[in-house]
Coordinates of C-alpha atoms in Angstrom, one line a residue:
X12 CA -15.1 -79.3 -22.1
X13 CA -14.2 -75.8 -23.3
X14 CA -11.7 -75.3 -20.5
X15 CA -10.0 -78.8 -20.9
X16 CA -9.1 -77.9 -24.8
X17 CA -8.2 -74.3 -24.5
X18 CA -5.3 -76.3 -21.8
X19 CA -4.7 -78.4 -23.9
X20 CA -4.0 -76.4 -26.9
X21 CA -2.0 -75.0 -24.5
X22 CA 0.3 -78.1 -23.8
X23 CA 0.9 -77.9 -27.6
X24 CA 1.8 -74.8 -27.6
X25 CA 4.7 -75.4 -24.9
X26 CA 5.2 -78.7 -26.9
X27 CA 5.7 -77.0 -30.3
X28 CA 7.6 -74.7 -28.4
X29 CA 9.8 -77.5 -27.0
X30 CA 10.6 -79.2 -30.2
X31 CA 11.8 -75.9 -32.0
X32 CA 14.6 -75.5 -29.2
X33 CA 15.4 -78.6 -27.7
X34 CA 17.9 -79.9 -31.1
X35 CA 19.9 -77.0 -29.8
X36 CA 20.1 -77.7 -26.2
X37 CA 23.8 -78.8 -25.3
X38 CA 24.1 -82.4 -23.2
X39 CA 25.8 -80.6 -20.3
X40 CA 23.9 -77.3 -20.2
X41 CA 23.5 -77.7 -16.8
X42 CA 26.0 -77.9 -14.2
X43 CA 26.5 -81.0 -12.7
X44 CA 26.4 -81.6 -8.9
X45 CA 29.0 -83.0 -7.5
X46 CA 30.9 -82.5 -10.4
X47 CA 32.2 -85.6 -12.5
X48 CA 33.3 -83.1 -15.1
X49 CA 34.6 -85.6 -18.0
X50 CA 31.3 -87.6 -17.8
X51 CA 29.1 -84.1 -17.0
X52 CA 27.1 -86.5 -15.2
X53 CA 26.8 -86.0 -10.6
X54 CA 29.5 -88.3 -9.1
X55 CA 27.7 -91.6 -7.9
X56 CA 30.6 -93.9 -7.0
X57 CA 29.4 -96.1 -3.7
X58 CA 31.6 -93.3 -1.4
X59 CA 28.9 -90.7 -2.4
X60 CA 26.2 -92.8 -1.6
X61 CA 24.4 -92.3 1.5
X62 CA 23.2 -94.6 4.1
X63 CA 19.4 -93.9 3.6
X64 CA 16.9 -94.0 0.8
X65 CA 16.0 -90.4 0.4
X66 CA 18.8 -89.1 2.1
X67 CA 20.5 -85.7 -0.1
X68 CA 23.7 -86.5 -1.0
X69 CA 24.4 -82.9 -2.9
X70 CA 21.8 -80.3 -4.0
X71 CA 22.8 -76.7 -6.0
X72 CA 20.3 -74.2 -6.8
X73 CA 18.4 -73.8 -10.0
X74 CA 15.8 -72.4 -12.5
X75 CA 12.5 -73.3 -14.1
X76 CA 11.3 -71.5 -16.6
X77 CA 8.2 -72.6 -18.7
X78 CA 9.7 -71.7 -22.5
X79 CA 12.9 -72.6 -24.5
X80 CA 13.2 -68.3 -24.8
X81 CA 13.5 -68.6 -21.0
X82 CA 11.1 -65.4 -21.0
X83 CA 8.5 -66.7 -18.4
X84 CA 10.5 -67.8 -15.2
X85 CA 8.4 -69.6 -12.8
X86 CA 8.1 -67.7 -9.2
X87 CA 10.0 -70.6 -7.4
X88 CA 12.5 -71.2 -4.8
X89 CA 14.3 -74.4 -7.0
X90 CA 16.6 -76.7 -6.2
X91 CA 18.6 -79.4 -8.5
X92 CA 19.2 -82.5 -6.0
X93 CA 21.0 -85.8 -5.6
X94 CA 19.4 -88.3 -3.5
X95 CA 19.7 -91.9 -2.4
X96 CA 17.2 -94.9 -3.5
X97 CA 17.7 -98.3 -4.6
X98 CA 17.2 -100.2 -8.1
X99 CA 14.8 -102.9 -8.7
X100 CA 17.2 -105.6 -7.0
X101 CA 18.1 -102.9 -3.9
X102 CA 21.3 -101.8 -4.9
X103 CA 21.8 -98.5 -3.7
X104 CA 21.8 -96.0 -6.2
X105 CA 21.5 -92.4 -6.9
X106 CA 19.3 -90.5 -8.5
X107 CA 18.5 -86.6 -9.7
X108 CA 16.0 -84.7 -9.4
X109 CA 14.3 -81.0 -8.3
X110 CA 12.6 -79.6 -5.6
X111 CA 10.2 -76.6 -6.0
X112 CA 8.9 -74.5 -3.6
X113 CA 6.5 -71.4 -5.0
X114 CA 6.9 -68.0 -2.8
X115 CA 3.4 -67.3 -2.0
X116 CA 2.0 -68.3 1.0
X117 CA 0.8 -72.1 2.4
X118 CA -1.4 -73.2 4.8
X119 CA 1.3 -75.0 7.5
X120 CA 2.1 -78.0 7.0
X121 CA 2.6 -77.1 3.1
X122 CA 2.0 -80.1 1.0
X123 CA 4.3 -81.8 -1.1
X124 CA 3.5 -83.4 -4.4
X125 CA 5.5 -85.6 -6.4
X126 CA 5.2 -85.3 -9.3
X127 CA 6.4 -88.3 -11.8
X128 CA 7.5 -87.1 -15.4
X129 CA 6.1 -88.7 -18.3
X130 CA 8.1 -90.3 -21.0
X131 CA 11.2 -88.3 -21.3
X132 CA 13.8 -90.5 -23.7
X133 CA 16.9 -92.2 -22.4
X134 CA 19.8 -89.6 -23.1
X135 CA 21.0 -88.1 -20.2
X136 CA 20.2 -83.9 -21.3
X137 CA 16.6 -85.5 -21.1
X138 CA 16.6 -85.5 -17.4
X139 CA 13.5 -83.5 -16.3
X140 CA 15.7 -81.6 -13.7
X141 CA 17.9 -80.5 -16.9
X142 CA 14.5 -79.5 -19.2
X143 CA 13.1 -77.7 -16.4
X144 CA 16.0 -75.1 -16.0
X145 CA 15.8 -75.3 -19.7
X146 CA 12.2 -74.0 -20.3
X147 CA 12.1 -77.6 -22.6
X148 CA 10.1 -79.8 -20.0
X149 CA 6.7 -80.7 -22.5
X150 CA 5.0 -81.4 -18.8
X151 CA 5.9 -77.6 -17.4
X152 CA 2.6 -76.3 -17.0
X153 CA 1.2 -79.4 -15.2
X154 CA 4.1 -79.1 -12.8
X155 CA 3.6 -75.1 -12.4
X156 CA -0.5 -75.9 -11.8
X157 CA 0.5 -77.7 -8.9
X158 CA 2.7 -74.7 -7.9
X159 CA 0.3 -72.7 -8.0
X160 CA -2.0 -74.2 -5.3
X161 CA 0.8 -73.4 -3.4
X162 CA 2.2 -76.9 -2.9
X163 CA 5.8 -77.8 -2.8
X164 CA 6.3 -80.6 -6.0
X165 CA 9.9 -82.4 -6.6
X166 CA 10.4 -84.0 -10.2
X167 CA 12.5 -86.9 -10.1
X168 CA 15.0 -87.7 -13.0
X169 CA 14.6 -91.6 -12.4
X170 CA 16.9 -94.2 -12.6
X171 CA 20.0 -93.7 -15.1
X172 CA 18.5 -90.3 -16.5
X173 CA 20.8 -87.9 -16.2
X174 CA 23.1 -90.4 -13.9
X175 CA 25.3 -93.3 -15.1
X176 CA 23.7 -96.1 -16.8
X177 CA 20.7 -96.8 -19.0
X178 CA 17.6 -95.6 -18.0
X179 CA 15.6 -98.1 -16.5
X180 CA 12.2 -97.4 -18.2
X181 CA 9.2 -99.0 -17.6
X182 CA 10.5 -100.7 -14.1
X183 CA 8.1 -100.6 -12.5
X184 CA 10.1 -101.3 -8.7
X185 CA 12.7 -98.6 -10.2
X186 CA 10.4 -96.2 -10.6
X187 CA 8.3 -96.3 -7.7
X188 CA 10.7 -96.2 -5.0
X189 CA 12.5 -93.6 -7.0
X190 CA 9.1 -91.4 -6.6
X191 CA 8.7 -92.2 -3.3
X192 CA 12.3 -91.1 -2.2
X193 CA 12.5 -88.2 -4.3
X194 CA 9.7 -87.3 -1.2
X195 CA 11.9 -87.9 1.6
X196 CA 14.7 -86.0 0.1
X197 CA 12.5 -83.3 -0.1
X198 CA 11.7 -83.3 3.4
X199 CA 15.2 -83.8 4.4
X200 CA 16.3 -81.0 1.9
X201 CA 17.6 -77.7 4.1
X202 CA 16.5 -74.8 3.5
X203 CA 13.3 -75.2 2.5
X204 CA 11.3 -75.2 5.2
X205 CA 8.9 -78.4 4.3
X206 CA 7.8 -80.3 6.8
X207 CA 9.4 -83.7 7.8
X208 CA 6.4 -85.5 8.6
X209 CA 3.5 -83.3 6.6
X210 CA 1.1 -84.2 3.9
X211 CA 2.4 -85.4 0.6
X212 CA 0.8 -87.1 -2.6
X213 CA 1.6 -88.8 -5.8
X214 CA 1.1 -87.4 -9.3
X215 CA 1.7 -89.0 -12.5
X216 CA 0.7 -89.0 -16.5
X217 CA 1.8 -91.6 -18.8
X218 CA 4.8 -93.4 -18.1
X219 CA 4.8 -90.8 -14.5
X220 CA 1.3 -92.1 -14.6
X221 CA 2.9 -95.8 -14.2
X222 CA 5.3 -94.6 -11.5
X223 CA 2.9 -92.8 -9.1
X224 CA 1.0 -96.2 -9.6
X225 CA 4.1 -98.0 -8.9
X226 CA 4.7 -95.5 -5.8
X227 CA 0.9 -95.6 -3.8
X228 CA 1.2 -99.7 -4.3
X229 CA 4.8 -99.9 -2.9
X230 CA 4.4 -97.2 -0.2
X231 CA 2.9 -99.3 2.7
X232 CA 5.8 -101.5 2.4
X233 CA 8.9 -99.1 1.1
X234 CA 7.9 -95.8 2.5
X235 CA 5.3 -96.4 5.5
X236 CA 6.1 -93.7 7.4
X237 CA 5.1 -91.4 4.3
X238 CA 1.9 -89.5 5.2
X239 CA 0.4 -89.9 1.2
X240 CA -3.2 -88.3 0.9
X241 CA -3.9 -89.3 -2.3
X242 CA -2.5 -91.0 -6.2
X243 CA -3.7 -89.1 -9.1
X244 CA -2.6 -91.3 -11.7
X245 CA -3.6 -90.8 -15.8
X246 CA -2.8 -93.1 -18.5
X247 CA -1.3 -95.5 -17.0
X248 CA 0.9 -98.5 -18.4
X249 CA -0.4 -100.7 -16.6
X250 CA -0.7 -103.9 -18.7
X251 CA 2.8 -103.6 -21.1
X252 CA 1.6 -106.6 -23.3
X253 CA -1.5 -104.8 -24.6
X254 CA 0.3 -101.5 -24.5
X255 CA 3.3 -102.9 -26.6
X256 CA 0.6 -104.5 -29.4
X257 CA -0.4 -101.0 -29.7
X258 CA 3.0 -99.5 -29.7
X259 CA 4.4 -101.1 -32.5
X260 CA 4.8 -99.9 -35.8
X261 CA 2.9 -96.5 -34.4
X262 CA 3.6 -92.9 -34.1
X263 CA 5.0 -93.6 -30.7
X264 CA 6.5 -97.2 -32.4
X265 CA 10.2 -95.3 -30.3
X266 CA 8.3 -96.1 -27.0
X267 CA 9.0 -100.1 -27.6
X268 CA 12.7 -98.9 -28.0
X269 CA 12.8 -97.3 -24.8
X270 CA 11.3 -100.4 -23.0
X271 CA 13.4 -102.8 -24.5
X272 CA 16.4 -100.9 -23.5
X273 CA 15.3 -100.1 -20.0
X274 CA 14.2 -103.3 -19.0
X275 CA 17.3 -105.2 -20.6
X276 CA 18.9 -103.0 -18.4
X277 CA 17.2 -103.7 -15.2
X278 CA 17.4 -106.7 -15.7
X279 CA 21.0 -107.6 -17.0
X280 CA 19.7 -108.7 -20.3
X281 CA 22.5 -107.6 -23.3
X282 CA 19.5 -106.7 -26.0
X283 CA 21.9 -106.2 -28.7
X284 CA 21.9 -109.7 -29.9
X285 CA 18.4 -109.2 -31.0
X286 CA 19.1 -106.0 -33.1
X287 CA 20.4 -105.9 -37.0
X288 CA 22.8 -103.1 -37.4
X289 CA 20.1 -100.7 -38.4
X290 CA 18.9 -102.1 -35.1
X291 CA 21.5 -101.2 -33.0
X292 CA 22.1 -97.8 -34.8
X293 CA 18.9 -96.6 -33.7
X294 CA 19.0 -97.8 -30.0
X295 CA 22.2 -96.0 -29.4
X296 CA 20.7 -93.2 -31.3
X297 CA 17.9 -92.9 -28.5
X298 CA 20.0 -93.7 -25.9
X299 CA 22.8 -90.9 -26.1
X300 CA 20.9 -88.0 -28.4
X301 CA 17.4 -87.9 -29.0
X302 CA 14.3 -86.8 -26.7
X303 CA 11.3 -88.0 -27.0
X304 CA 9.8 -85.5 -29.5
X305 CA 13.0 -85.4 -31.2
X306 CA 12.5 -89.2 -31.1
X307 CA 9.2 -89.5 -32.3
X308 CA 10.0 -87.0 -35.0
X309 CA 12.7 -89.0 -36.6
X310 CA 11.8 -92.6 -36.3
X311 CA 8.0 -92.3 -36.7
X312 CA 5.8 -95.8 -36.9
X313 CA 9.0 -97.9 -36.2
X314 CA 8.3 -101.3 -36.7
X315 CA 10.5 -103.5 -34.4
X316 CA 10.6 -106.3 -37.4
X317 CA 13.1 -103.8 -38.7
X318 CA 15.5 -103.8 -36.4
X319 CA 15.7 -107.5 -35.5
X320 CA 18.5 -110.0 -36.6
X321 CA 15.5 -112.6 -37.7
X322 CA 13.1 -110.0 -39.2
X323 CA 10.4 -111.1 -36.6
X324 CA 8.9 -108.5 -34.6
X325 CA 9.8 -107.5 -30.8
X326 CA 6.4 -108.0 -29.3
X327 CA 7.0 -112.1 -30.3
X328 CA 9.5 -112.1 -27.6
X329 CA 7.5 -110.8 -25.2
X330 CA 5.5 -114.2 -25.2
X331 CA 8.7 -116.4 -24.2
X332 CA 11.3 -116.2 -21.5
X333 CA 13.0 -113.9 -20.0
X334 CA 10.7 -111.6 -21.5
X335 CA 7.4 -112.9 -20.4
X336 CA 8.2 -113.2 -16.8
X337 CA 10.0 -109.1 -17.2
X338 CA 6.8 -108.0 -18.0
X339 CA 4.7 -109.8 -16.3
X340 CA 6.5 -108.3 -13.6
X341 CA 5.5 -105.1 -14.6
X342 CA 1.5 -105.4 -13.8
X343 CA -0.1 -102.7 -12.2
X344 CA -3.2 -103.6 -10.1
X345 CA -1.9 -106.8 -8.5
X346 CA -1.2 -105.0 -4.6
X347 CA -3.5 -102.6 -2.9
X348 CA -2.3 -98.6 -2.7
X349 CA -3.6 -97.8 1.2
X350 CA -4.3 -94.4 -0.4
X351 CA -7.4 -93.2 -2.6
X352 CA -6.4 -93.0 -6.3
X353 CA -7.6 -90.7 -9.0
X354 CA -7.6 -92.2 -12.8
X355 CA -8.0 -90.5 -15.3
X356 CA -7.6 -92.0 -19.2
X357 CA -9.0 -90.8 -22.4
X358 CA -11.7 -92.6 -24.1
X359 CA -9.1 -91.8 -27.6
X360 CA -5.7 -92.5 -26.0
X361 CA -3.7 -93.5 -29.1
X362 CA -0.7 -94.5 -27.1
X363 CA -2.3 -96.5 -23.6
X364 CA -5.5 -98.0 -24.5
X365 CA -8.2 -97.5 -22.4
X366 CA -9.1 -100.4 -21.8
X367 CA -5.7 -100.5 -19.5
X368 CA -7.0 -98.2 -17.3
X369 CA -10.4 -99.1 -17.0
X370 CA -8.6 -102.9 -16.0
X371 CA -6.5 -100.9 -13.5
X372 CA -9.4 -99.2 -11.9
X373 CA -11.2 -102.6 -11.5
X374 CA -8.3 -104.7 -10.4
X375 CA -7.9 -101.7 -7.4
X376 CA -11.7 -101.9 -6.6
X377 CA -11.6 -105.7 -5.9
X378 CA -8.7 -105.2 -3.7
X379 CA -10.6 -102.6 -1.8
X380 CA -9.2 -99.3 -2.9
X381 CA -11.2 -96.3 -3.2
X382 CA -11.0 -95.9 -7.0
X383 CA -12.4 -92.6 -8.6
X384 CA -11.8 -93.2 -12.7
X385 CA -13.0 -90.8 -14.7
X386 CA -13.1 -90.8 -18.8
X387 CA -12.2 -88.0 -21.1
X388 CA -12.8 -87.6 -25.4
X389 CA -9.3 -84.9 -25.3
X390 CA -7.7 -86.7 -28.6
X391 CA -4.6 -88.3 -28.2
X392 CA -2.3 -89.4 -25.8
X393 CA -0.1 -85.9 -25.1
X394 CA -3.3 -83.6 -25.1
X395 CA -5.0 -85.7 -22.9
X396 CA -2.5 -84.3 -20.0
X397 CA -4.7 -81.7 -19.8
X398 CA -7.7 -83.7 -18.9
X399 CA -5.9 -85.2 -15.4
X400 CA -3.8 -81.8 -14.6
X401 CA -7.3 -80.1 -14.6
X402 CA -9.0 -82.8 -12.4
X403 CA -5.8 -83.5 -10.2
X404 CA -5.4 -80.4 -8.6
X405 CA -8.9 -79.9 -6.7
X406 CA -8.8 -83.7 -6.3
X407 CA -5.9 -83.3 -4.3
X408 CA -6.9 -80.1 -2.4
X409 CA -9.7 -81.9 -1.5
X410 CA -7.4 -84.7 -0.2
X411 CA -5.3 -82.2 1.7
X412 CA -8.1 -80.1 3.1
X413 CA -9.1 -83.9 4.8
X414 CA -12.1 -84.5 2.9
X415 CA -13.8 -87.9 2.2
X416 CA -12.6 -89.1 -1.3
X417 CA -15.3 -90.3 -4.2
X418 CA -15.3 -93.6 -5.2
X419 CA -16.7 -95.5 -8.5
X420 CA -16.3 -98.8 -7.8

């Protein structure tokens, strides 16, 4: 236990460190790719596109660095790139992201994880591939622990973060076969020397936790050819009715914001009609300036019956169409990941109950998966990172190095 909350006090360090600096972080602090230079956003216009999901489009090399002083500089070869993937509907889109590749030395082939990024916020400077060249990523160490088995990792931005559009949180489609071709893009990535056809996994807290998910359910179908050893997944969203219940009105009552936005995005819903002005003020207050500590520090328990036109809350919706279908939508546990999966959830997870994960775990047994889930008492949802980074990695070397993987089903 000592060892899980000396890293986690150490995720709230970088956290704390984060919040001090990230007000002052400028929207288009880092160059764009191919340059769109009035929108400071990479040029995605269906010419840029590419013919195959995971195919590079553009890449330009970058920085990670683990503080907001930029004094600790990770020892990485990084690279900021634009790849090709599709939306929930498969539209071609594009989509950011970064490919890191530590210096020391690998046993060949050299692994590649990707890693999916926790909650993030919606404007476009909260891209991941942005806050890591920053030294403002709240999830830097977790993605540097993983570096330092001497694996490759690339971060995708997601859907419409840090590319035009709205960010299509909680899509569960979106954000899966984003993951899964931010994977071949780093295969197909020059330069880098990763393998084409090596090992790779999926790694994920959180709403990442959702994606990785996401990712090891829709690989056998979207991604077959990927040679996946292994999900760790933590805190997973994987029921959004009982996590929205919880949501609302709470510390994290922004979270309901994001999804509403995302999913009304993805799915061609115009959510403004639901939202008073003090409704709408906020969304587009998320949406083009505030990251999600920012968020959460200036909208704390938000209650969605404050933002409505009727005064009733935005959970009610989620019992009636469109909603109820959206969501149902986005269940986790309802197709079988052909890999082993690690979950891990704490027992005091104030954002994901954990009941959701134990539900996800059982759904995965009865469908034949080998399921390891492991509880935690780390309090709170953000500390509890530390919890799955410090059983992730030797989970995954273990998957690497070929062994058999555990199962508590």
């Amino acid at each position: 236990m000592k060892p899980l909350l000396r890293t986690a006090a150490a995720v709230l360090t970088v956290c704390s460190s984060w919040v001090l600096a990230v007000g002052a972080q400028p929207a288009g602090a880092h160059a764009p790719l191919t340059a769109d230079k009035a929108a400071g956003r990479p040029h995605t216009s269906p010419a840029a596109l590419p013919a195959g999901n995971g195919d590079v489009i553009s890449s330009e090399p970058a920085v990670f660095y683990l503080d907001p002083l930029k004094a600790v500089k990770v020892d990485a070869n990084v690279e900021r790139i634009l790849y090709g993937s599709t939306d929930r509907t498969g539209k071609p889109i594009a989509v950011t992201g970064t490919v890191l590749v530590p210096r020391t030395a690998s046993p060949a082939p050299r692994p590649i994880v990707a890693f999916a990024p926790g909650t993030q916020g919606l404007a476009d400077k909260c891209a991941p591939s942005r806050q890591l060249a920053e030294g403002t990523e709240y999830e830097g160490l977790p993605v540097k622990k993983l570096l330092d088995q001497g694996w490759a990792v690339v971060v995708t931005d997601y859907q419409g973060l840090g590319t035009p559009g709205v960010h299509t949180y909680m899509d569960r489609e979106a954000e899966g076969r984003a993951v899964l071709d931010s994977l071949r893009a780093a295969q197909r990535l020059r330069g880098t020397q990763l393998p084409a056809a090596g090992p790779v996994a999926l790694y994920g807290y959180s709403q990442g936790g959702g994606a990785a998910a996401s990712a090891a359910e829709l690989a056998p179908s979207y991604a077959p050819e990927l040679q996946i050893k292994g999900a760790v997944v933590g805190a997973a969203p994987a029921d959004l009715d009982a996590v929205a219940a919880n949501l609302d009105g709470s510390a994290y009552g922004a979270f309901f914001n994001y999804s509403l936005s995302g999913l009304g995005a993805s799915y061609g819903i115009d959510i403004n009609p639901y939202l008073n002005f003090f409704g709408k003020q906020i969304t587009n207050d998320l949406r083009d300036n505030l990251c999600t500590t920012q968020a959460l520090a200036k909208y704390p328990f938000l209650q969605s019956r404050r933002l409505t036109v009727d005064g009733r809350p935005l959970t009610h919706r989620l019992s009636y169409a469109p909603w109820k279908a959206i969501v149902a939508d986005q269940r986790l546990g309802t197709r079988k990941p052909a890999v082993p999966v690690l979950l891990s959830h704490s027992r005091l997870d104030d954002v994901v109950p954990h009941r959701v994960g134990e539900q996800l775990a059982a759904d995965w047994c009865r469908l034949g998966v080998t399921v390891k889930f492991t509880s935690n008492v780390i309090p709170g949802h953000i500390a509890a990172t530390a919890a799955t980074s410090t059983e992730g990695a030797p989970w995954l070397a273990d998957r690497f190095a070929g062994k058999a993987a555990p199962s508590t089903c």
